[in-house]
Amino acid sequence: MRTSLNIPQEVLESFDATWQEEELESRSRAVREAIHEYIERHTELEGLEGPAVAALAFDYEHTLVIGKLHTVQHEFEDIISTTQHMHQGEWCLETIFCQGSAARIRELVALLKSSESYRFV
């Protein structure tokens, strides 16, 4: 099926450079792979039930969210086993290791994703 998309020029240039560097045979192939990855990323957690283990990785600007992040971590201490924190200038990389019910982990992910301050990696 043919599809038309509106994409900012700089995003398309970056996308093209990426798939070409990865030596994929075409932009269409790269778009198909990106769509499959998007679907997996956004549906895999939704399908889990029962106990689960997860690692959540994201970055953020330290001064904007550190207080809020600590509050969230305390609210979810029942599933957060440990965290790892790394500084890169004004930005931080955080990894949260979780163990507990998949439903509770989904709650944490949804809460973090609802804030534009975090970028999942």
PDB file of C-alpha atoms in Angstrom:
ATOM      1  CA  MET A   1       0.000   0.000   0.000  1.00  0.00           C
ATOM      2  CA  ARG A   2       1.318   3.446  -0.869  1.00  0.00           C
ATOM      3  CA  THR A   3       1.182   6.105   1.825  1.00  0.00           C
ATOM      4  CA  SER A   4       2.049   9.782   1.909  1.00  0.00           C
ATOM      5  CA  LEU A   5       3.536  11.465   4.969  1.00  0.00           C
ATOM      6  CA  ASN A   6       4.408  15.017   5.928  1.00  0.00           C
ATOM      7  CA  ILE A   7       7.797  15.016   7.660  1.00  0.00           C
ATOM      8  CA  PRO A   8       9.974  18.012   8.500  1.00  0.00           C
ATOM      9  CA  GLN A   9      12.988  18.182   6.164  1.00  0.00           C
ATOM     10  CA  GLU A  10      15.577  17.888   8.951  1.00  0.00           C
ATOM     11  CA  VAL A  11      13.868  14.767  10.363  1.00  0.00           C
ATOM     12  CA  LEU A  12      13.784  13.147   6.921  1.00  0.00           C
ATOM     13  CA  GLU A  13      17.442  13.976   6.321  1.00  0.00           C
ATOM     14  CA  SER A  14      18.393  12.434   9.656  1.00  0.00           C
ATOM     15  CA  PHE A  15      16.241   9.354   8.941  1.00  0.00           C
ATOM     16  CA  ASP A  16      17.797   8.927   5.500  1.00  0.00           C
ATOM     17  CA  ALA A  17      21.321   9.228   6.889  1.00  0.00           C
ATOM     18  CA  THR A  18      20.499   6.618   9.541  1.00  0.00           C
ATOM     19  CA  TRP A  19      19.047   3.948   7.249  1.00  0.00           C
ATOM     20  CA  GLN A  20      21.795   4.469   4.706  1.00  0.00           C
ATOM     21  CA  GLU A  21      24.440   4.113   7.420  1.00  0.00           C
ATOM     22  CA  GLU A  22      22.727   0.880   8.482  1.00  0.00           C
ATOM     23  CA  GLU A  23      22.995  -0.221   4.823  1.00  0.00           C
ATOM     24  CA  LEU A  24      19.307  -0.957   4.348  1.00  0.00           C
ATOM     25  CA  GLU A  25      18.308  -1.248   0.705  1.00  0.00           C
ATOM     26  CA  SER A  26      15.643   1.487   0.678  1.00  0.00           C
ATOM     27  CA  ARG A  27      13.775   4.140   2.602  1.00  0.00           C
ATOM     28  CA  SER A  28      10.625   1.979   2.313  1.00  0.00           C
ATOM     29  CA  ARG A  29      12.376  -0.894   4.080  1.00  0.00           C
ATOM     30  CA  ALA A  30      13.558   1.466   6.824  1.00  0.00           C
ATOM     31  CA  VAL A  31      10.044   2.865   7.285  1.00  0.00           C
ATOM     32  CA  ARG A  32       8.574  -0.657   7.520  1.00  0.00           C
ATOM     33  CA  GLU A  33      11.145  -1.593  10.169  1.00  0.00           C
ATOM     34  CA  ALA A  34      10.488   1.630  12.092  1.00  0.00           C
ATOM     35  CA  ILE A  35       6.741   0.946  12.049  1.00  0.00           C
ATOM     36  CA  HIS A  36       7.254  -2.619  13.309  1.00  0.00           C
ATOM     37  CA  GLU A  37       9.537  -1.373  16.104  1.00  0.00           C
ATOM     38  CA  TYR A  38       6.970   1.278  17.053  1.00  0.00           C
ATOM     39  CA  ILE A  39       4.195  -1.317  17.244  1.00  0.00           C
ATOM     40  CA  GLU A  40       6.320  -3.681  19.347  1.00  0.00           C
ATOM     41  CA  ARG A  41       7.420  -0.907  21.688  1.00  0.00           C
ATOM     42  CA  HIS A  42       3.894   0.317  22.276  1.00  0.00           C
ATOM     43  CA  THR A  43       2.025  -2.980  22.479  1.00  0.00           C
ATOM     44  CA  GLU A  44       4.389  -5.500  24.076  1.00  0.00           C
ATOM     45  CA  LEU A  45       3.952  -4.172  27.618  1.00  0.00           C
ATOM     46  CA  GLU A  46       0.183  -3.903  27.125  1.00  0.00           C
ATOM     47  CA  GLY A  47      -0.071  -7.627  26.493  1.00  0.00           C
ATOM     48  CA  LEU A  48       1.807  -8.740  29.602  1.00  0.00           C
ATOM     49  CA  GLU A  49      -0.056 -10.099  32.599  1.00  0.00           C
ATOM     50  CA  GLY A  50       1.101 -11.350  35.972  1.00  0.00           C
ATOM     51  CA  PRO A  51       4.593 -10.852  37.363  1.00  0.00           C
ATOM     52  CA  ALA A  52       7.129  -9.050  35.186  1.00  0.00           C
ATOM     53  CA  VAL A  53      10.638  -7.643  35.223  1.00  0.00           C
ATOM     54  CA  ALA A  54      11.468  -4.453  33.318  1.00  0.00           C
ATOM     55  CA  ALA A  55      14.250  -1.923  32.812  1.00  0.00           C
ATOM     56  CA  LEU A  56      13.093   1.607  31.958  1.00  0.00           C
ATOM     57  CA  ALA A  57      15.716   3.959  30.525  1.00  0.00           C
ATOM     58  CA  PHE A  58      15.173   7.658  29.891  1.00  0.00           C
ATOM     59  CA  ASP A  59      16.971  10.967  30.020  1.00  0.00           C
ATOM     60  CA  TYR A  60      15.931  14.360  31.323  1.00  0.00           C
ATOM     61  CA  GLU A  61      17.196  17.799  32.227  1.00  0.00           C
ATOM     62  CA  HIS A  62      18.178  17.492  35.890  1.00  0.00           C
ATOM     63  CA  THR A  63      16.946  20.819  37.248  1.00  0.00           C
ATOM     64  CA  LEU A  64      13.489  20.501  35.672  1.00  0.00           C
ATOM     65  CA  VAL A  65      12.324  17.186  37.112  1.00  0.00           C
ATOM     66  CA  ILE A  66      14.547  15.774  39.830  1.00  0.00           C
ATOM     67  CA  GLY A  67      12.104  16.524  42.661  1.00  0.00           C
ATOM     68  CA  LYS A  68       9.145  15.120  40.750  1.00  0.00           C
ATOM     69  CA  LEU A  69      11.141  12.033  39.758  1.00  0.00           C
ATOM     70  CA  HIS A  70      12.052  11.290  43.374  1.00  0.00           C
ATOM     71  CA  THR A  71       8.374  11.549  44.333  1.00  0.00           C
ATOM     72  CA  VAL A  72       7.404   9.121  41.563  1.00  0.00           C
ATOM     73  CA  GLN A  73      10.107   6.682  42.611  1.00  0.00           C
ATOM     74  CA  HIS A  74       8.814   6.694  46.180  1.00  0.00           C
ATOM     75  CA  GLU A  75       5.218   6.206  44.996  1.00  0.00           C
ATOM     76  CA  PHE A  76       6.326   3.094  43.091  1.00  0.00           C
ATOM     77  CA  GLU A  77       8.840   1.685  45.584  1.00  0.00           C
ATOM     78  CA  ASP A  78       6.750  -1.494  45.692  1.00  0.00           C
ATOM     79  CA  ILE A  79       7.980  -2.384  42.177  1.00  0.00           C
ATOM     80  CA  ILE A  80      11.242  -0.427  41.820  1.00  0.00           C
ATOM     81  CA  SER A  81      14.117  -2.703  42.763  1.00  0.00           C
ATOM     82  CA  THR A  82      16.926  -0.266  42.041  1.00  0.00           C
ATOM     83  CA  THR A  83      17.816   2.781  39.975  1.00  0.00           C
ATOM     84  CA  GLN A  84      20.935   3.873  38.169  1.00  0.00           C
ATOM     85  CA  HIS A  85      21.716   7.524  37.570  1.00  0.00           C
ATOM     86  CA  MET A  86      24.373   9.099  35.364  1.00  0.00           C
ATOM     87  CA  HIS A  87      25.197  12.772  34.704  1.00  0.00           C
ATOM     88  CA  GLN A  88      25.986  14.269  31.326  1.00  0.00           C
ATOM     89  CA  GLY A  89      26.220  18.025  31.830  1.00  0.00           C
ATOM     90  CA  GLU A  90      22.766  19.391  32.640  1.00  0.00           C
ATOM     91  CA  TRP A  91      21.183  16.149  31.436  1.00  0.00           C
ATOM     92  CA  CYS A  92      20.819  12.898  33.330  1.00  0.00           C
ATOM     93  CA  LEU A  93      20.341   9.325  32.203  1.00  0.00           C
ATOM     94  CA  GLU A  94      18.187   7.248  34.539  1.00  0.00           C
ATOM     95  CA  THR A  95      17.541   3.517  34.473  1.00  0.00           C
ATOM     96  CA  ILE A  96      14.834   2.106  36.723  1.00  0.00           C
ATOM     97  CA  PHE A  97      14.784  -1.647  37.299  1.00  0.00           C
ATOM     98  CA  CYS A  98      11.328  -2.957  38.187  1.00  0.00           C
ATOM     99  CA  GLN A  99       9.930  -6.224  39.439  1.00  0.00           C
ATOM    100  CA  GLY A 100       6.247  -6.750  40.160  1.00  0.00           C
ATOM    101  CA  SER A 101       2.901  -6.962  38.463  1.00  0.00           C
ATOM    102  CA  ALA A 102       2.834  -5.982  34.800  1.00  0.00           C
ATOM    103  CA  ALA A 103      -0.178  -3.756  35.527  1.00  0.00           C
ATOM    104  CA  ARG A 104       1.753  -1.793  38.138  1.00  0.00           C
ATOM    105  CA  ILE A 105       4.773  -1.427  35.829  1.00  0.00           C
ATOM    106  CA  ARG A 106       2.416  -0.121  33.114  1.00  0.00           C
ATOM    107  CA  GLU A 107       1.160   2.488  35.597  1.00  0.00           C
ATOM    108  CA  LEU A 108       4.716   3.692  36.165  1.00  0.00           C
ATOM    109  CA  VAL A 109       5.498   3.793  32.451  1.00  0.00           C
ATOM    110  CA  ALA A 110       2.281   5.704  31.716  1.00  0.00           C
ATOM    111  CA  LEU A 111       3.031   8.239  34.442  1.00  0.00           C
ATOM    112  CA  LEU A 112       6.562   8.829  33.181  1.00  0.00           C
ATOM    113  CA  LYS A 113       5.426   9.061  29.555  1.00  0.00           C
ATOM    114  CA  SER A 114       2.724  11.579  30.466  1.00  0.00           C
ATOM    115  CA  SER A 115       5.456  14.102  31.233  1.00  0.00           C
ATOM    116  CA  GLU A 116       7.217  15.708  28.286  1.00  0.00           C
ATOM    117  CA  SER A 117      10.251  16.123  30.540  1.00  0.00           C
ATOM    118  CA  TYR A 118      11.428  12.530  30.065  1.00  0.00           C
ATOM    119  CA  ARG A 119      12.743  11.048  26.821  1.00  0.00           C
ATOM    120  CA  PHE A 120      12.711   7.255  26.755  1.00  0.00           C
ATOM    121  CA  VAL A 121      15.740   5.697  25.112  1.00  0.00           C
TER     122      VAL A 121
END
